[in-house]
PDB file of C-alpha atoms (C1' of nucleotides) in Angstrom:
ATOM      1  CA  MET E  11      26.296 -10.901  40.391  1.00  0.00           C
ATOM      2  CA  GLU E  12      27.254 -12.103  36.926  1.00  0.00           C
ATOM      3  CA  ARG E  13      27.137  -9.580  34.132  1.00  0.00           C
ATOM      4  CA  ALA E  14      24.741 -11.762  32.161  1.00  0.00           C
ATOM      5  CA  GLN E  15      22.342 -11.876  35.082  1.00  0.00           C
ATOM      6  CA  PHE E  16      22.570  -8.135  35.477  1.00  0.00           C
ATOM      7  CA  PHE E  17      21.713  -7.503  31.839  1.00  0.00           C
ATOM      8  CA  LEU E  18      18.803  -9.934  32.010  1.00  0.00           C
ATOM      9  CA  ARG E  19      17.534  -8.279  35.168  1.00  0.00           C
ATOM     10  CA  ILE E  20      17.673  -4.874  33.502  1.00  0.00           C
ATOM     11  CA  PHE E  21      15.718  -6.343  30.606  1.00  0.00           C
ATOM     12  CA  LYS E  22      13.034  -7.905  32.804  1.00  0.00           C
ATOM     13  CA  THR E  23      12.661  -4.757  34.824  1.00  0.00           C
ATOM     14  CA  MET E  24      12.102  -2.608  31.743  1.00  0.00           C
ATOM     15  CA  LEU E  25       9.701  -5.129  30.234  1.00  0.00           C
ATOM     16  CA  GLU E  26       7.608  -5.372  33.390  1.00  0.00           C
ATOM     17  CA  ALA E  27       7.516  -1.616  33.814  1.00  0.00           C
ATOM     18  CA  LEU E  28       6.764  -0.660  30.208  1.00  0.00           C
ATOM     19  CA  GLY E  29       5.301  -3.751  28.538  1.00  0.00           C
ATOM     20  CA  PRO E  30       6.191  -5.110  25.090  1.00  0.00           C
ATOM     21  CA  SER E  31       7.237  -2.534  22.521  1.00  0.00           C
ATOM     22  CA  GLY E  32       6.020  -4.144  19.310  1.00  0.00           C
ATOM     23  CA  TRP E  33       8.940  -2.853  17.315  1.00  0.00           C
ATOM     24  CA  TRP E  34       9.577  -1.949  14.553  1.00  0.00           C
ATOM     25  CA  PRO E  35       6.429   0.124  13.823  1.00  0.00           C
ATOM     26  CA  ALA E  36       6.045  -0.398  10.055  1.00  0.00           C
ATOM     27  CA  ASP E  37       3.913  -2.145   7.439  1.00  0.00           C
ATOM     28  CA  SER E  38       6.805  -3.794   5.598  1.00  0.00           C
ATOM     29  CA  PRO E  39      10.512  -4.613   5.876  1.00  0.00           C
ATOM     30  CA  PHE E  40      11.255  -1.931   3.290  1.00  0.00           C
ATOM     31  CA  GLU E  41       9.473   0.626   5.428  1.00  0.00           C
ATOM     32  CA  VAL E  42      11.621  -0.458   8.381  1.00  0.00           C
ATOM     33  CA  ALA E  43      14.782   0.210   6.409  1.00  0.00           C
ATOM     34  CA  VAL E  44      13.528   3.589   5.211  1.00  0.00           C
ATOM     35  CA  GLY E  45      12.690   4.493   8.788  1.00  0.00           C
ATOM     36  CA  ALA E  46      16.133   3.370   9.945  1.00  0.00           C
ATOM     37  CA  LEU E  47      17.775   5.769   7.496  1.00  0.00           C
ATOM     38  CA  LEU E  48      15.415   8.628   8.246  1.00  0.00           C
ATOM     39  CA  THR E  49      15.725   8.390  12.027  1.00  0.00           C
ATOM     40  CA  GLN E  50      19.473   9.051  12.038  1.00  0.00           C
ATOM     41  CA  ASN E  51      19.976  11.727  14.690  1.00  0.00           C
ATOM     42  CA  THR E  52      16.306  12.607  14.375  1.00  0.00           C
ATOM     43  CA  ASN E  53      13.219  12.458  16.586  1.00  0.00           C
ATOM     44  CA  TRP E  54      10.895   9.603  15.565  1.00  0.00           C
ATOM     45  CA  LYS E  55       7.877  11.894  15.476  1.00  0.00           C
ATOM     46  CA  ASN E  56       9.411  13.828  12.597  1.00  0.00           C
ATOM     47  CA  VAL E  57      10.345  10.592  10.875  1.00  0.00           C
ATOM     48  CA  ALA E  58       6.749   9.383  11.131  1.00  0.00           C
ATOM     49  CA  LYS E  59       5.602  12.459   9.210  1.00  0.00           C
ATOM     50  CA  ALA E  60       8.076  11.720   6.455  1.00  0.00           C
ATOM     51  CA  ILE E  61       7.080   8.041   6.346  1.00  0.00           C
ATOM     52  CA  ASN E  62       3.413   8.978   6.067  1.00  0.00           C
ATOM     53  CA  ALA E  63       4.157  11.394   3.260  1.00  0.00           C
ATOM     54  CA  LEU E  64       6.086   8.714   1.387  1.00  0.00           C
ATOM     55  CA  LYS E  65       3.259   6.248   1.981  1.00  0.00           C
ATOM     56  CA  ASN E  66       0.579   8.654   0.770  1.00  0.00           C
ATOM     57  CA  ALA E  67       2.621   9.372  -2.336  1.00  0.00           C
ATOM     58  CA  GLY E  68       2.937   5.651  -3.019  1.00  0.00           C
ATOM     59  CA  ALA E  69       6.716   5.694  -2.729  1.00  0.00           C
ATOM     60  CA  LEU E  70       7.101   3.082   0.003  1.00  0.00           C
ATOM     61  CA  SER E  71       8.043   0.046  -2.027  1.00  0.00           C
ATOM     62  CA  GLU E  72      11.230  -0.949  -3.761  1.00  0.00           C
ATOM     63  CA  GLN E  73       9.422  -0.964  -7.120  1.00  0.00           C
ATOM     64  CA  ASN E  74       7.732   2.435  -6.853  1.00  0.00           C
ATOM     65  CA  PHE E  75      10.538   4.289  -5.150  1.00  0.00           C
ATOM     66  CA  ASP E  76      12.464   4.856  -8.363  1.00  0.00           C
ATOM     67  CA  GLN E  77       9.529   6.739  -9.878  1.00  0.00           C
ATOM     68  CA  PHE E  78      10.324   9.710  -7.645  1.00  0.00           C
ATOM     69  CA  SER E  79      12.992  12.283  -8.366  1.00  0.00           C
ATOM     70  CA  GLN E  80      15.510  13.527  -5.851  1.00  0.00           C
ATOM     71  CA  GLU E  81      13.540  16.761  -5.525  1.00  0.00           C
ATOM     72  CA  GLU E  82      10.217  14.993  -5.014  1.00  0.00           C
ATOM     73  CA  LEU E  83      11.756  12.809  -2.335  1.00  0.00           C
ATOM     74  CA  GLU E  84      13.262  15.835  -0.611  1.00  0.00           C
ATOM     75  CA  ASP E  85       9.860  17.472  -0.401  1.00  0.00           C
ATOM     76  CA  LEU E  86       8.227  14.321   0.951  1.00  0.00           C
ATOM     77  CA  ILE E  87      10.781  13.675   3.698  1.00  0.00           C
ATOM     78  CA  ARG E  88      11.493  17.308   4.618  1.00  0.00           C
ATOM     79  CA  PRO E  89      10.054  17.022   8.167  1.00  0.00           C
ATOM     80  CA  ALA E  90      12.664  14.391   9.038  1.00  0.00           C
ATOM     81  CA  GLY E  91      15.505  16.891   8.635  1.00  0.00           C
ATOM     82  CA  TYR E  92      18.769  16.548   6.688  1.00  0.00           C
ATOM     83  CA  TYR E  93      16.371  16.045   3.808  1.00  0.00           C
ATOM     84  CA  LYS E  94      18.793  16.455   0.888  1.00  0.00           C
ATOM     85  CA  GLN E  95      21.290  14.080   2.412  1.00  0.00           C
ATOM     86  CA  LYS E  96      18.635  11.543   3.400  1.00  0.00           C
ATOM     87  CA  ALA E  97      16.906  11.615   0.015  1.00  0.00           C
ATOM     88  CA  GLN E  98      20.262  10.794  -1.543  1.00  0.00           C
ATOM     89  CA  ARG E  99      20.937   8.048   0.986  1.00  0.00           C
ATOM     90  CA  LEU E 100      17.553   6.445   0.327  1.00  0.00           C
ATOM     91  CA  ARG E 101      18.203   6.464  -3.397  1.00  0.00           C
ATOM     92  CA  ILE E 102      21.610   4.860  -2.915  1.00  0.00           C
ATOM     93  CA  PHE E 103      20.094   2.219  -0.640  1.00  0.00           C
ATOM     94  CA  VAL E 104      17.360   1.304  -3.153  1.00  0.00           C
ATOM     95  CA  GLU E 105      20.018   1.091  -5.841  1.00  0.00           C
ATOM     96  CA  PHE E 106      21.933  -1.303  -3.584  1.00  0.00           C
ATOM     97  CA  LEU E 107      18.822  -3.467  -3.224  1.00  0.00           C
ATOM     98  CA  ARG E 108      18.365  -3.568  -6.975  1.00  0.00           C
ATOM     99  CA  LEU E 109      21.966  -4.601  -7.567  1.00  0.00           C
ATOM    100  CA  ARG E 110      22.429  -7.054  -4.727  1.00  0.00           C
ATOM    101  CA  ALA E 111      18.974  -8.302  -3.744  1.00  0.00           C
ATOM    102  CA  ASP E 112      17.006  -8.273  -6.989  1.00  0.00           C
ATOM    103  CA  GLY E 113      15.111  -5.227  -5.772  1.00  0.00           C
ATOM    104  CA  ASP E 114      13.563  -6.974  -2.781  1.00  0.00           C
ATOM    105  CA  ILE E 115      14.944  -6.410   0.689  1.00  0.00           C
ATOM    106  CA  LEU E 116      13.630  -9.774   1.874  1.00  0.00           C
ATOM    107  CA  ASN E 117      16.137 -11.534  -0.355  1.00  0.00           C
ATOM    108  CA  LEU E 118      18.803 -10.368   2.104  1.00  0.00           C
ATOM    109  CA  SER E 119      17.295 -12.541   4.819  1.00  0.00           C
ATOM    110  CA  HIS E 120      18.741 -15.626   3.148  1.00  0.00           C
ATOM    111  CA  TRP E 121      22.257 -14.232   3.459  1.00  0.00           C
ATOM    112  CA  ASP E 122      24.727 -15.070   6.166  1.00  0.00           C
ATOM    113  CA  ILE E 123      24.249 -12.387   8.777  1.00  0.00           C
ATOM    114  CA  GLN E 124      27.847 -11.170   8.741  1.00  0.00           C
ATOM    115  CA  ASP E 125      27.887 -11.054   4.940  1.00  0.00           C
ATOM    116  CA  ALA E 126      24.704  -9.006   4.962  1.00  0.00           C
ATOM    117  CA  ARG E 127      26.110  -6.719   7.640  1.00  0.00           C
ATOM    118  CA  ARG E 128      29.322  -6.084   5.729  1.00  0.00           C
ATOM    119  CA  ALA E 129      27.373  -5.415   2.529  1.00  0.00           C
ATOM    120  CA  LEU E 130      25.095  -2.910   4.250  1.00  0.00           C
ATOM    121  CA  LEU E 131      28.033  -1.111   5.867  1.00  0.00           C
ATOM    122  CA  ARG E 132      29.540  -0.486   2.440  1.00  0.00           C
ATOM    123  CA  VAL E 133      26.471   1.491   1.395  1.00  0.00           C
ATOM    124  CA  LYS E 134      27.052   5.222   1.808  1.00  0.00           C
ATOM    125  CA  GLY E 135      24.750   6.475   4.526  1.00  0.00           C
ATOM    126  CA  ILE E 136      24.519   3.184   6.390  1.00  0.00           C
ATOM    127  CA  GLY E 137      26.649   2.951   9.517  1.00  0.00           C
ATOM    128  CA  PRO E 138      26.649   0.360  12.308  1.00  0.00           C
ATOM    129  CA  GLU E 139      23.385   1.355  13.965  1.00  0.00           C
ATOM    130  CA  THR E 140      21.428   1.664  10.736  1.00  0.00           C
ATOM    131  CA  ALA E 141      22.822  -1.639   9.440  1.00  0.00           C
ATOM    132  CA  ASP E 142      21.952  -3.461  12.652  1.00  0.00           C
ATOM    133  CA  SER E 143      18.479  -1.920  12.734  1.00  0.00           C
ATOM    134  CA  ILE E 144      17.833  -3.267   9.248  1.00  0.00           C
ATOM    135  CA  LEU E 145      19.237  -6.695  10.137  1.00  0.00           C
ATOM    136  CA  CYS E 146      17.236  -7.045  13.338  1.00  0.00           C
ATOM    137  CA  TYR E 147      13.990  -5.237  12.602  1.00  0.00           C
ATOM    138  CA  ALA E 148      13.549  -5.683   8.857  1.00  0.00           C
ATOM    139  CA  LEU E 149      15.217  -9.071   8.379  1.00  0.00           C
ATOM    140  CA  ASP E 150      14.652 -10.748  11.774  1.00  0.00           C
ATOM    141  CA  MET E 151      18.305 -11.517  12.261  1.00  0.00           C
ATOM    142  CA  PRO E 152      19.766 -11.994  15.757  1.00  0.00           C
ATOM    143  CA  ILE E 153      21.795  -8.850  16.381  1.00  0.00           C
ATOM    144  CA  LEU E 154      21.498  -6.219  19.101  1.00  0.00           C
ATOM    145  CA  VAL E 155      21.236  -2.605  18.048  1.00  0.00           C
ATOM    146  CA  VAL E 156      22.987  -0.209  20.391  1.00  0.00           C
ATOM    147  CA  ASP E 157      22.912   3.575  20.328  1.00  0.00           C
ATOM    148  CA  ALA E 158      23.589   6.763  22.250  1.00  0.00           C
ATOM    149  CA  TYR E 159      20.872   5.877  24.772  1.00  0.00           C
ATOM    150  CA  THR E 160      22.437   2.471  25.405  1.00  0.00           C
ATOM    151  CA  ALA E 161      25.809   4.036  26.159  1.00  0.00           C
ATOM    152  CA  ARG E 162      24.246   6.720  28.351  1.00  0.00           C
ATOM    153  CA  ILE E 163      22.053   4.352  30.336  1.00  0.00           C
ATOM    154  CA  PHE E 164      24.724   1.730  30.983  1.00  0.00           C
ATOM    155  CA  SER E 165      27.385   4.307  31.732  1.00  0.00           C
ATOM    156  CA  ARG E 166      25.082   5.830  34.333  1.00  0.00           C
ATOM    157  CA  HIS E 167      24.721   2.363  35.805  1.00  0.00           C
ATOM    158  CA  GLY E 168      28.473   2.007  36.004  1.00  0.00           C
ATOM    159  CA  LEU E 169      29.045  -0.648  33.338  1.00  0.00           C
ATOM    160  CA  VAL E 170      30.722   1.174  30.465  1.00  0.00           C
ATOM    161  CA  SER E 171      32.317   4.522  29.810  1.00  0.00           C
ATOM    162  CA  GLU E 172      30.089   7.194  28.308  1.00  0.00           C
ATOM    163  CA  ASP E 173      32.058   7.386  25.052  1.00  0.00           C
ATOM    164  CA  VAL E 174      32.462   3.639  24.485  1.00  0.00           C
ATOM    165  CA  ASP E 175      32.659   2.773  20.791  1.00  0.00           C
ATOM    166  CA  TYR E 176      29.782   1.059  19.024  1.00  0.00           C
ATOM    167  CA  HIS E 177      31.159  -2.459  18.675  1.00  0.00           C
ATOM    168  CA  SER E 178      32.586  -2.667  22.179  1.00  0.00           C
ATOM    169  CA  LEU E 179      29.257  -1.611  23.611  1.00  0.00           C
ATOM    170  CA  GLN E 180      27.430  -4.076  21.411  1.00  0.00           C
ATOM    171  CA  SER E 181      29.697  -6.979  22.377  1.00  0.00           C
ATOM    172  CA  GLU E 182      29.555  -6.212  26.094  1.00  0.00           C
ATOM    173  CA  ILE E 183      25.821  -6.749  26.093  1.00  0.00           C
ATOM    174  CA  MET E 184      25.097  -9.027  23.174  1.00  0.00           C
ATOM    175  CA  ASP E 185      27.823 -11.595  23.809  1.00  0.00           C
ATOM    176  CA  VAL E 186      26.621 -12.524  27.290  1.00  0.00           C
ATOM    177  CA  LEU E 187      22.946 -12.877  26.375  1.00  0.00           C
ATOM    178  CA  PRO E 188      21.100 -15.746  24.652  1.00  0.00           C
ATOM    179  CA  GLN E 189      21.409 -15.209  20.878  1.00  0.00           C
ATOM    180  CA  ASP E 190      17.711 -14.681  20.364  1.00  0.00           C
ATOM    181  CA  VAL E 191      16.140 -12.331  17.820  1.00  0.00           C
ATOM    182  CA  SER E 192      13.103 -11.560  19.950  1.00  0.00           C
ATOM    183  CA  LEU E 193      15.255 -10.768  22.977  1.00  0.00           C
ATOM    184  CA  PHE E 194      17.549  -8.443  21.021  1.00  0.00           C
ATOM    185  CA  ASN E 195      14.571  -6.831  19.318  1.00  0.00           C
ATOM    186  CA  GLU E 196      12.812  -6.054  22.582  1.00  0.00           C
ATOM    187  CA  TYR E 197      15.970  -5.143  24.476  1.00  0.00           C
ATOM    188  CA  HIS E 198      16.913  -2.271  22.185  1.00  0.00           C
ATOM    189  CA  ALA E 199      13.314  -1.091  21.910  1.00  0.00           C
ATOM    190  CA  LEU E 200      13.000  -0.902  25.695  1.00  0.00           C
ATOM    191  CA  LEU E 201      16.308   0.942  26.053  1.00  0.00           C
ATOM    192  CA  VAL E 202      15.161   3.574  23.571  1.00  0.00           C
ATOM    193  CA  ARG E 203      11.858   3.988  25.403  1.00  0.00           C
ATOM    194  CA  VAL E 204      13.664   4.392  28.724  1.00  0.00           C
ATOM    195  CA  GLY E 205      16.092   6.807  27.105  1.00  0.00           C
ATOM    196  CA  ASN E 206      13.294   8.873  25.636  1.00  0.00           C
ATOM    197  CA  GLY E 207      11.394   8.959  28.881  1.00  0.00           C
ATOM    198  CA  TRP E 208      14.015   9.256  31.577  1.00  0.00           C
ATOM    199  CA  CYS E 209      17.569   9.393  30.306  1.00  0.00           C
ATOM    200  CA  LYS E 210      17.884  12.603  28.308  1.00  0.00           C
ATOM    201  CA  ARG E 211      21.271  14.257  28.276  1.00  0.00           C
ATOM    202  CA  LYS E 212      20.406  16.613  31.067  1.00  0.00           C
ATOM    203  CA  ALA E 213      17.631  14.679  32.716  1.00  0.00           C
ATOM    204  CA  GLY E 214      16.368  15.345  36.169  1.00  0.00           C
ATOM    205  CA  LEU E 215      13.763  12.598  35.991  1.00  0.00           C
ATOM    206  CA  CYS E 216      15.876   9.723  37.198  1.00  0.00           C
ATOM    207  CA  GLU E 217      13.965   9.229  40.445  1.00  0.00           C
ATOM    208  CA  THR E 218      11.023   7.755  38.536  1.00  0.00           C
ATOM    209  CA  CYS E 219      13.066   5.737  36.049  1.00  0.00           C
ATOM    210  CA  PRO E 220      12.201   2.014  36.106  1.00  0.00           C
ATOM    211  CA  LEU E 221      15.925   1.219  36.245  1.00  0.00           C
ATOM    212  CA  GLN E 222      16.708   3.441  39.195  1.00  0.00           C
ATOM    213  CA  PRO E 223      17.265   0.604  41.730  1.00  0.00           C
ATOM    214  CA  PHE E 224      19.887  -1.175  39.631  1.00  0.00           C
ATOM    215  CA  LEU E 225      23.271   0.427  39.992  1.00  0.00           C
ATOM    216  CA  TYR E 226      25.743  -2.280  39.054  1.00  0.00           C
ATOM    217  CA  SER E 227      28.417  -1.087  41.478  1.00  0.00           C
ATOM    218  CA  GLU E 228      25.999  -1.474  44.375  1.00  0.00           C
ATOM    219  CA  MET E 229      24.898  -5.013  43.562  1.00  0.00           C
ATOM    220  CA  SER E 230      26.459  -8.074  45.124  1.00  0.00           C
TER     221      SER E 230
ATOM    222  C1'  DC W  26      16.320  31.678  23.951  1.00  0.00           C
ATOM    223  C1'  DA W  27      19.050  26.922  24.320  1.00  0.00           C
ATOM    224  C1'  DC W  28      18.921  22.188  23.831  1.00  0.00           C
ATOM    225  C1'  DC W  29      17.755  17.825  21.935  1.00  0.00           C
ATOM    226  C1'  DA W  30      16.510  13.923  18.590  1.00  0.00           C
ATOM    227  C1'  DG W  31      16.557   5.857  17.700  1.00  0.00           C
ATOM    228  C1'  DG W  32      24.012   8.896  12.945  1.00  0.00           C
ATOM    229  C1'  DC W  33      27.053   9.213   9.352  1.00  0.00           C
ATOM    230  C1'  DA W  34      30.596  10.938   6.243  1.00  0.00           C
ATOM    231  C1'  DA W  35      34.187  13.964   5.118  1.00  0.00           C
ATOM    232  C1'  DG W  36      37.695  17.019   6.282  1.00  0.00           C
ATOM    233  C1'  DT W  37      41.781  18.403   9.048  1.00  0.00           C
ATOM    234  C1'  DA W  38      46.203  17.817  11.521  1.00  0.00           C
TER     235       DA W  38
ATOM    236  C1'  DT G  16      44.610   7.792  14.384  1.00  0.00           C
ATOM    237  C1'  DA G  17      41.796  11.299  16.819  1.00  0.00           C
ATOM    238  C1'  DC G  18      39.145  15.224  16.682  1.00  0.00           C
ATOM    239  C1'  DT G  19      35.854  18.486  14.315  1.00  0.00           C
ATOM    240  C1'  DT G  20      32.141  19.947  11.352  1.00  0.00           C
ATOM    241  C1'  DG G  21      28.000  19.794   8.175  1.00  0.00           C
ATOM    242  C1'  DC G  22      23.645  18.116   7.649  1.00  0.00           C
ATOM    243  C1'  DA G  23      18.039  20.586   9.053  1.00  0.00           C
ATOM    244  C1'  DT G  24      13.435  20.038  10.850  1.00  0.00           C
ATOM    245  C1'  DG G  25      10.402  20.321  14.796  1.00  0.00           C
ATOM    246  C1'  DG G  26       9.392  19.692  19.827  1.00  0.00           C
ATOM    247  C1'  DT G  27      10.206  21.118  24.716  1.00  0.00           C
TER     248       DT G  27
END
DNA sequence: CACCAGGCAAGTA
DNA sequence: TACTTGCATGGT
């Protein structure tokens, strides 16, 4: 079986088992980016609390964000953890938007995707996964986000090594699939949902995982 | 109690 | 270059 077919079969299986994900859960592209920064190494439930606090305070827009001090932001996002570091990272990101995108994240969607990616990666606090999350889920650009779940799931299916680096993992999957924003959007969302549900680090739940039948090494 | 969560940057050798 | 550590809350 071709690798491309295998990856598409994995995708279809997850989609049929779990249904569409409707990612990213947010009211605006700016909120997507804020969520992408806040969810670094952090459970989404805690991030949602921080997002709600920011929303209730009126801080969730590029224009209003600057009205809040570092300390106020820290208090609002505290439930998301690493709150001092993340408050600083959010401030740096909004400053980046003001300098490079006239204070509106949507202006980045006119950029060449690789230019936008390189620009985001230069912002302190934005690494590959956060940059790609912003590109795909806030700006609707065709790029596949990969993460720890992706490496874990595909290594357990015999396709990559557990500690594969980000860009190798991304290329292995993304390069053999149709370059389609909706496909990449849904693919990552489904992988995270499967990871959350069945592929924890020490999971004993694998017998009910939707992907259980598809071990690459056993397919012909 | 231990372990985990939709990473990243900075320091060390 | 290749490891290691700090960051921090909240759920299981």
